[in-house]
PDB file of C-alpha atoms in Angstrom:
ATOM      1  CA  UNK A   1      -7.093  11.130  -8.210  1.00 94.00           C
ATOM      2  CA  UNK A   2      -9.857   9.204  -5.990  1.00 94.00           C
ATOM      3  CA  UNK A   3     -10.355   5.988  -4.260  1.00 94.00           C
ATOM      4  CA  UNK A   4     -13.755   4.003  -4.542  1.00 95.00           C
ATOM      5  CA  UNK A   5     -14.170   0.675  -2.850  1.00 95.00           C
ATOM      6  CA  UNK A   6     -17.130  -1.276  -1.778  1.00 96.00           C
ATOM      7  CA  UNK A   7     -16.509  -2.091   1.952  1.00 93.00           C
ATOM      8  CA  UNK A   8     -18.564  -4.567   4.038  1.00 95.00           C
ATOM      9  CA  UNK A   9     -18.172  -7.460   6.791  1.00 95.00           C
ATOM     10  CA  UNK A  10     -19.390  -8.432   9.791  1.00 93.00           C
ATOM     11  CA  UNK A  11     -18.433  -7.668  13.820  1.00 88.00           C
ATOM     12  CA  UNK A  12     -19.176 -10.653  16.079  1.00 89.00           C
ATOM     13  CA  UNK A  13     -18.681  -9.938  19.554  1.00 88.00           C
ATOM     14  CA  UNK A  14     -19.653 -11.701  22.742  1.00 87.00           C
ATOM     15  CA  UNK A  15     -19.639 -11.433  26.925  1.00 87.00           C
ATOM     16  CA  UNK A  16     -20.338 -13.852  29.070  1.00 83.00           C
ATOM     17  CA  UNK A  17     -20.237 -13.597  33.232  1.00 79.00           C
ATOM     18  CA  UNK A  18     -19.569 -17.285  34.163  1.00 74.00           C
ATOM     19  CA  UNK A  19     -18.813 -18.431  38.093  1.00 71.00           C
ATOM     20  CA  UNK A  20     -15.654 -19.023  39.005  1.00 69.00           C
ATOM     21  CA  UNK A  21     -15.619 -21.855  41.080  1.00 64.00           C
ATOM     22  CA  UNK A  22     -16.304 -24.877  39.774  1.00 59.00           C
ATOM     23  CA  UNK A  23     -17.766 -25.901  43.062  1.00 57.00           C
ATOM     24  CA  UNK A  24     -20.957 -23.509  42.117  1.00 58.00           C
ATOM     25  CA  UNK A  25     -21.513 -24.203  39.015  1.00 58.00           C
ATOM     26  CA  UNK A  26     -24.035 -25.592  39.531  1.00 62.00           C
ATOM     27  CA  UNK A  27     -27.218 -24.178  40.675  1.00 64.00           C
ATOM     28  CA  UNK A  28     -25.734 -20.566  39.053  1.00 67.00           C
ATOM     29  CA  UNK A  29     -27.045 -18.162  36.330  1.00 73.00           C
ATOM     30  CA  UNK A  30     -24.746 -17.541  33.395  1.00 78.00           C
ATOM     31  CA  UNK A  31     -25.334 -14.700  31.024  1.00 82.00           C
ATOM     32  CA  UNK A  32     -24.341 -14.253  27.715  1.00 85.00           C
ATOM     33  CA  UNK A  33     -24.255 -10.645  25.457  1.00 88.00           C
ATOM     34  CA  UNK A  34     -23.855 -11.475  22.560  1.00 89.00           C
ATOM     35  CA  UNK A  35     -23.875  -8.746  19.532  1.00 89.00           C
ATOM     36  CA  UNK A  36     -23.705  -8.542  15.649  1.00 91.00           C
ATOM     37  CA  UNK A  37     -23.072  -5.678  13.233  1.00 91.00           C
ATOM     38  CA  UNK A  38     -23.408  -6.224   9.678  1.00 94.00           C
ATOM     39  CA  UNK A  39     -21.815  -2.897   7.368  1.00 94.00           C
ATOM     40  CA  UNK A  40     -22.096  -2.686   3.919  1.00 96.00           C
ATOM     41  CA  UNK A  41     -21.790   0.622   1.343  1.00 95.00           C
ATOM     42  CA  UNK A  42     -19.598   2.858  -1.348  1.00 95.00           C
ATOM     43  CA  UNK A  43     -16.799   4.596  -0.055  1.00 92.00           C
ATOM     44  CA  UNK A  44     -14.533   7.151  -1.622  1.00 95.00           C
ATOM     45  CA  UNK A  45     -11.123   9.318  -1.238  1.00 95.00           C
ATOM     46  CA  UNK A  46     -10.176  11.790  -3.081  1.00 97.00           C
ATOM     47  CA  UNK A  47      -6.312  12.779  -3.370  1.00 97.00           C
ATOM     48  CA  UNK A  48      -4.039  15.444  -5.299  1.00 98.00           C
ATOM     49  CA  UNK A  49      -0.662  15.488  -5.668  1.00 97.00           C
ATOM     50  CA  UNK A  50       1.742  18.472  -6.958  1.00 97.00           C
ATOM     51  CA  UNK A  51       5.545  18.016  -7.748  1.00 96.00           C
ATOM     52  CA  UNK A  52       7.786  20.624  -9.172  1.00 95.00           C
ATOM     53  CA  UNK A  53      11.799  21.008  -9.890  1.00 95.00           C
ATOM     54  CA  UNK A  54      13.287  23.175  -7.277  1.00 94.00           C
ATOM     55  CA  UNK A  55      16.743  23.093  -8.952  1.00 93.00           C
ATOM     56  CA  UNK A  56      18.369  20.322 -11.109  1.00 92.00           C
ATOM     57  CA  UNK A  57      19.432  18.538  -7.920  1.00 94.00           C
ATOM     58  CA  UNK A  58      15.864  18.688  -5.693  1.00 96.00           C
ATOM     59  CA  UNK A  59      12.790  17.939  -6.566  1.00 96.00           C
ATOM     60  CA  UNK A  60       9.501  19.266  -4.042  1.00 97.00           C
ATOM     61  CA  UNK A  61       6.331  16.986  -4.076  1.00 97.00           C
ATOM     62  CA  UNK A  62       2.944  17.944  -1.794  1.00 98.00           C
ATOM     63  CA  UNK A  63      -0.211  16.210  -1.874  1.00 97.00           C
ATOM     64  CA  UNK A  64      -3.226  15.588  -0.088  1.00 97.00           C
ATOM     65  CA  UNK A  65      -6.558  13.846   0.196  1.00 97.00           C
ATOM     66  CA  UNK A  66      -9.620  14.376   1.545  1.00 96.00           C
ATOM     67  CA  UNK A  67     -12.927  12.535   2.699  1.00 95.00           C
ATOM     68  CA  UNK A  68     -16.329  13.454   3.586  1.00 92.00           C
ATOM     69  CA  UNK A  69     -18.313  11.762   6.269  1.00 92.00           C
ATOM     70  CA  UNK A  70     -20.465   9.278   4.640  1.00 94.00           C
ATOM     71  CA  UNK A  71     -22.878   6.710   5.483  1.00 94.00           C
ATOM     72  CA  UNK A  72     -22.977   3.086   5.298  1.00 94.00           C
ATOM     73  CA  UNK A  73     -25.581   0.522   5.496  1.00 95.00           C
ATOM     74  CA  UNK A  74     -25.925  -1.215   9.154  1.00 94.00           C
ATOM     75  CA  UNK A  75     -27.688  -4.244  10.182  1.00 94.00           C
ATOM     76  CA  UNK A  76     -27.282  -4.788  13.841  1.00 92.00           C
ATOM     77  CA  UNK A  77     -28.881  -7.806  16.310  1.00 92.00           C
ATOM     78  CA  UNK A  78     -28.291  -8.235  20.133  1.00 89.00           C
ATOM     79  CA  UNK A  79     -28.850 -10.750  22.396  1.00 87.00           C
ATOM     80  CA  UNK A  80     -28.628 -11.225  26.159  1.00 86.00           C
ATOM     81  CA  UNK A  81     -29.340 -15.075  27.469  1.00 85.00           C
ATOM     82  CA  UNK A  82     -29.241 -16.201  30.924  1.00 83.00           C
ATOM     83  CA  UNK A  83     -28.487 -20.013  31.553  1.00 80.00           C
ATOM     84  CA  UNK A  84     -29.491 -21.773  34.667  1.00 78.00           C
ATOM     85  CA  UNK A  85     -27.254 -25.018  35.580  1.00 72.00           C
ATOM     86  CA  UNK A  86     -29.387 -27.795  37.648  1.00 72.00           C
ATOM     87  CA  UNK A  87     -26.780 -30.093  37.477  1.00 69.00           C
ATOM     88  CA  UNK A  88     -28.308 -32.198  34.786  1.00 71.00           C
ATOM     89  CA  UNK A  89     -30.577 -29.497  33.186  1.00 72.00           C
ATOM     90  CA  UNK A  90     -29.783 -26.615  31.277  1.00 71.00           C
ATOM     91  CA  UNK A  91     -32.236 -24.037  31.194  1.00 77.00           C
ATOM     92  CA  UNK A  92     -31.970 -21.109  28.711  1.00 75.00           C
ATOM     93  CA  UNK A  93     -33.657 -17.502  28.643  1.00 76.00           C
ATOM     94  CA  UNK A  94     -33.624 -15.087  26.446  1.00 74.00           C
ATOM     95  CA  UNK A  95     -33.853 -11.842  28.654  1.00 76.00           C
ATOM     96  CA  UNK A  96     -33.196  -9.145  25.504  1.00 76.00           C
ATOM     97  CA  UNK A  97     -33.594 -10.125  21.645  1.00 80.00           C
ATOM     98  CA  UNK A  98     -33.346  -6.851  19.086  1.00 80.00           C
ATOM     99  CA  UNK A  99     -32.879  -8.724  15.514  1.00 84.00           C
ATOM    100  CA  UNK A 100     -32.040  -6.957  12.440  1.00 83.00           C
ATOM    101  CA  UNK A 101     -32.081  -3.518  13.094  1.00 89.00           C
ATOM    102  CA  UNK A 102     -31.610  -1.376   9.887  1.00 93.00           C
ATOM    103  CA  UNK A 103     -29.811   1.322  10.107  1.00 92.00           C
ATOM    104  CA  UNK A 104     -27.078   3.659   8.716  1.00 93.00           C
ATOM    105  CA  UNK A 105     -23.096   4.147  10.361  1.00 91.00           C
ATOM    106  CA  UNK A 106     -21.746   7.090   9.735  1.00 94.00           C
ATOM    107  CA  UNK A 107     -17.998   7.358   8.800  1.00 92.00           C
ATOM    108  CA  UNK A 108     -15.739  10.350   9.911  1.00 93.00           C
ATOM    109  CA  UNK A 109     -14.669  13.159   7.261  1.00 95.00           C
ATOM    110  CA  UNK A 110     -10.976  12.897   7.192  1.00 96.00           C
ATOM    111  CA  UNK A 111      -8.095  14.706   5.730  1.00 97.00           C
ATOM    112  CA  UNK A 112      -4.160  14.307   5.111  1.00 97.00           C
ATOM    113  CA  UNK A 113      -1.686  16.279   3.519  1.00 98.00           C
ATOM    114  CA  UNK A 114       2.272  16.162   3.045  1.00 98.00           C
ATOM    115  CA  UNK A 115       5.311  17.384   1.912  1.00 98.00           C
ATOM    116  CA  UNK A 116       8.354  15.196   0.353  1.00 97.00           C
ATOM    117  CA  UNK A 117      11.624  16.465  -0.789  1.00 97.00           C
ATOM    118  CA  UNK A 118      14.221  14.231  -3.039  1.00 96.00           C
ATOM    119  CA  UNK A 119      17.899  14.548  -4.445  1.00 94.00           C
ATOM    120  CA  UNK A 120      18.325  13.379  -7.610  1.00 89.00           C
ATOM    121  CA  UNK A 121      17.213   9.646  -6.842  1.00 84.00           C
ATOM    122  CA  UNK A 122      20.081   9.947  -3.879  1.00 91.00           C
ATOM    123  CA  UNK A 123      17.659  10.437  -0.692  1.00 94.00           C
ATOM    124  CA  UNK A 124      14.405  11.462  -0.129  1.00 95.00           C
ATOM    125  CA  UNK A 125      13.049  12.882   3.524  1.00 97.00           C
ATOM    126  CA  UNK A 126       9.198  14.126   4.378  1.00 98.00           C
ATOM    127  CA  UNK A 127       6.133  14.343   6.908  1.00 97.00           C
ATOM    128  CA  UNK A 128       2.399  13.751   6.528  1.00 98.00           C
ATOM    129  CA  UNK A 129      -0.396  15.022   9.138  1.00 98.00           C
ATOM    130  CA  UNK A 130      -3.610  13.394   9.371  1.00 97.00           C
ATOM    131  CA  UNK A 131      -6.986  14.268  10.546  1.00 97.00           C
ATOM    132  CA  UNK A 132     -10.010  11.942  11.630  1.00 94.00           C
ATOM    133  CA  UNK A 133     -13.485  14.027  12.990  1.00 92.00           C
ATOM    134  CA  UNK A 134     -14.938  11.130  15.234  1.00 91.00           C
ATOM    135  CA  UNK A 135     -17.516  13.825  16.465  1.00 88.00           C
ATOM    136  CA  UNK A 136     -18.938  12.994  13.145  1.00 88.00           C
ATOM    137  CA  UNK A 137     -19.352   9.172  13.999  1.00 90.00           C
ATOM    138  CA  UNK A 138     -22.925   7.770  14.280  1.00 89.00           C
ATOM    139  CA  UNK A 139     -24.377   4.642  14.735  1.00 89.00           C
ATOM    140  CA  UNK A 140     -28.171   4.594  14.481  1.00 90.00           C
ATOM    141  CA  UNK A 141     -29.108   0.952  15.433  1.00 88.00           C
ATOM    142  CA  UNK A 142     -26.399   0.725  17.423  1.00 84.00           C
ATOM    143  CA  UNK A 143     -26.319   3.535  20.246  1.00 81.00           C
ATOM    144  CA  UNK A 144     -23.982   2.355  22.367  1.00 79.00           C
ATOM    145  CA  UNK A 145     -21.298   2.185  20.261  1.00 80.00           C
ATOM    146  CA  UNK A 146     -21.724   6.001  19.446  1.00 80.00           C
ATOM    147  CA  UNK A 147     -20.788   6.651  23.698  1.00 80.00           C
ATOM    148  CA  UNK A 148     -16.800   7.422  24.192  1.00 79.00           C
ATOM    149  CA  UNK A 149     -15.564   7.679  20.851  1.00 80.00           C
ATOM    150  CA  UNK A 150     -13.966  11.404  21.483  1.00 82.00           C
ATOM    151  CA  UNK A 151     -13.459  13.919  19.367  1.00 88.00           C
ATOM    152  CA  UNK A 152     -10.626  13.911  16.862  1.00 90.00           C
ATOM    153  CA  UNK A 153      -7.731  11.870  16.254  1.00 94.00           C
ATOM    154  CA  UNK A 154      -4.674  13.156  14.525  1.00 96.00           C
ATOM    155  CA  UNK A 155      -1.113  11.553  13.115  1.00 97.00           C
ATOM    156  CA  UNK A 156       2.262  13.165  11.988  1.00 98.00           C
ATOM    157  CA  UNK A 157       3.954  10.820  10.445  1.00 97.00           C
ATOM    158  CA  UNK A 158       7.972  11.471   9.188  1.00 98.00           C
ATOM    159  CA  UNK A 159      10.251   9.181   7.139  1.00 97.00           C
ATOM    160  CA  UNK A 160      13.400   8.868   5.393  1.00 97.00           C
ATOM    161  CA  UNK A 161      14.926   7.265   2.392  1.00 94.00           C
ATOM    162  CA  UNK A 162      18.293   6.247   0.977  1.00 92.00           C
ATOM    163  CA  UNK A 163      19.358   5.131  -1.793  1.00 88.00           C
ATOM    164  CA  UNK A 164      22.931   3.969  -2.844  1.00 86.00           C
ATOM    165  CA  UNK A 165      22.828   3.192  -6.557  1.00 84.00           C
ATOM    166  CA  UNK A 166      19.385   3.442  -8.245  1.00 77.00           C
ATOM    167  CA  UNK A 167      20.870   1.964 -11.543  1.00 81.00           C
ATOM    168  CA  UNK A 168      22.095  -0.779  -9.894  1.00 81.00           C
ATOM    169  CA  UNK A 169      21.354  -4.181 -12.251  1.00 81.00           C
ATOM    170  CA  UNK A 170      23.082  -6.929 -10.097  1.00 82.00           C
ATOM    171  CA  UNK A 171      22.244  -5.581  -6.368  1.00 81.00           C
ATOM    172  CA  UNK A 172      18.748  -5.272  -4.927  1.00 77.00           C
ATOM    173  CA  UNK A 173      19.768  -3.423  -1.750  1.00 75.00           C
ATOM    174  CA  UNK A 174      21.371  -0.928  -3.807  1.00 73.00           C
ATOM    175  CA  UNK A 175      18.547   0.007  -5.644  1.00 71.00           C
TER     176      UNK A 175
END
């Protein structure tokens, strides 16, 4: 099977290093960092999944997926603005203005893959690992968000099932 999806939004974020006494508030510089990322682009998963009879009783089921790194479309702007408080005067500067940087972010290559056994609609019981490659991330407008990502992150994941009566017609918790 395979997942496509068209993924996009926006990341506002924003710093500012205000005084903390009131009492100097005025007469002190403010400054605001303020940054914007705009992502847009395809994205796809692809998956298998195998499931054989072990016996009459148990069933085995193992699947997987799997992603490439890929690349999506990046728009990023940053701004750093100092204020200046006279008391009755505000007075603004823009120190650092980069607008609309085009660019591309580049998404991990990722993989899963698990194993599920089951009992006759009775119980079921299995594990999944998962694999990110964040050595793969890349952000070309936006450099500073490529510094401390790390290298890999990985998941085992295990869960359980129960199930009392699967024919049940007059008791959802049963089923």
């Amino acid at each position: 099977g395979a997942n496509v999806g068209y993924l996009f939004g926006s990341v506002y974020s924003a710093v500012a290093a205000v005084p903390i006494a009131k009492v100097i508030t005025n007469n002190a510089y403010v400054t605001q960092f303020t940054n914007n990322t705009h992502i847009a682009g395809l994205y796809w998963k692809a998956g298998i999944q195998y499931e054989r009879k072990l016996d009459s009783n148990y069933t085995l089921r193992i699947g997987g997926t799997f992603t490439l790194s890929q690349k999506l479309s990046e728009d990023f702007s940053e701004y750093q603005v100092s204020s200046y408080n006279l008391g009755d005067t505000l007075v603004n500067d823009t120190m650092l203005k980069h607008e609309n940087q085009h660019g591309s972010l580049k998404l991990p290559m990722s993989y899963s893959i698990g194993a599920m056994i089951a009992r006759n609609n009775k119980w079921e019981a299995g594990f999944d690992f998962s694999m990110m490659q964040w050595s793969d991330f890349n952000s070309t407008p936006n450099l500073l968000i490529n510094t401390g990502v790390g290298s890999g992150a990985y998941k085992i994941s295990v869960g359980a099932a129960y199930i009392p009566d699967a024919n049940s017609l007059h008791s959802y918790l049963a089923r």
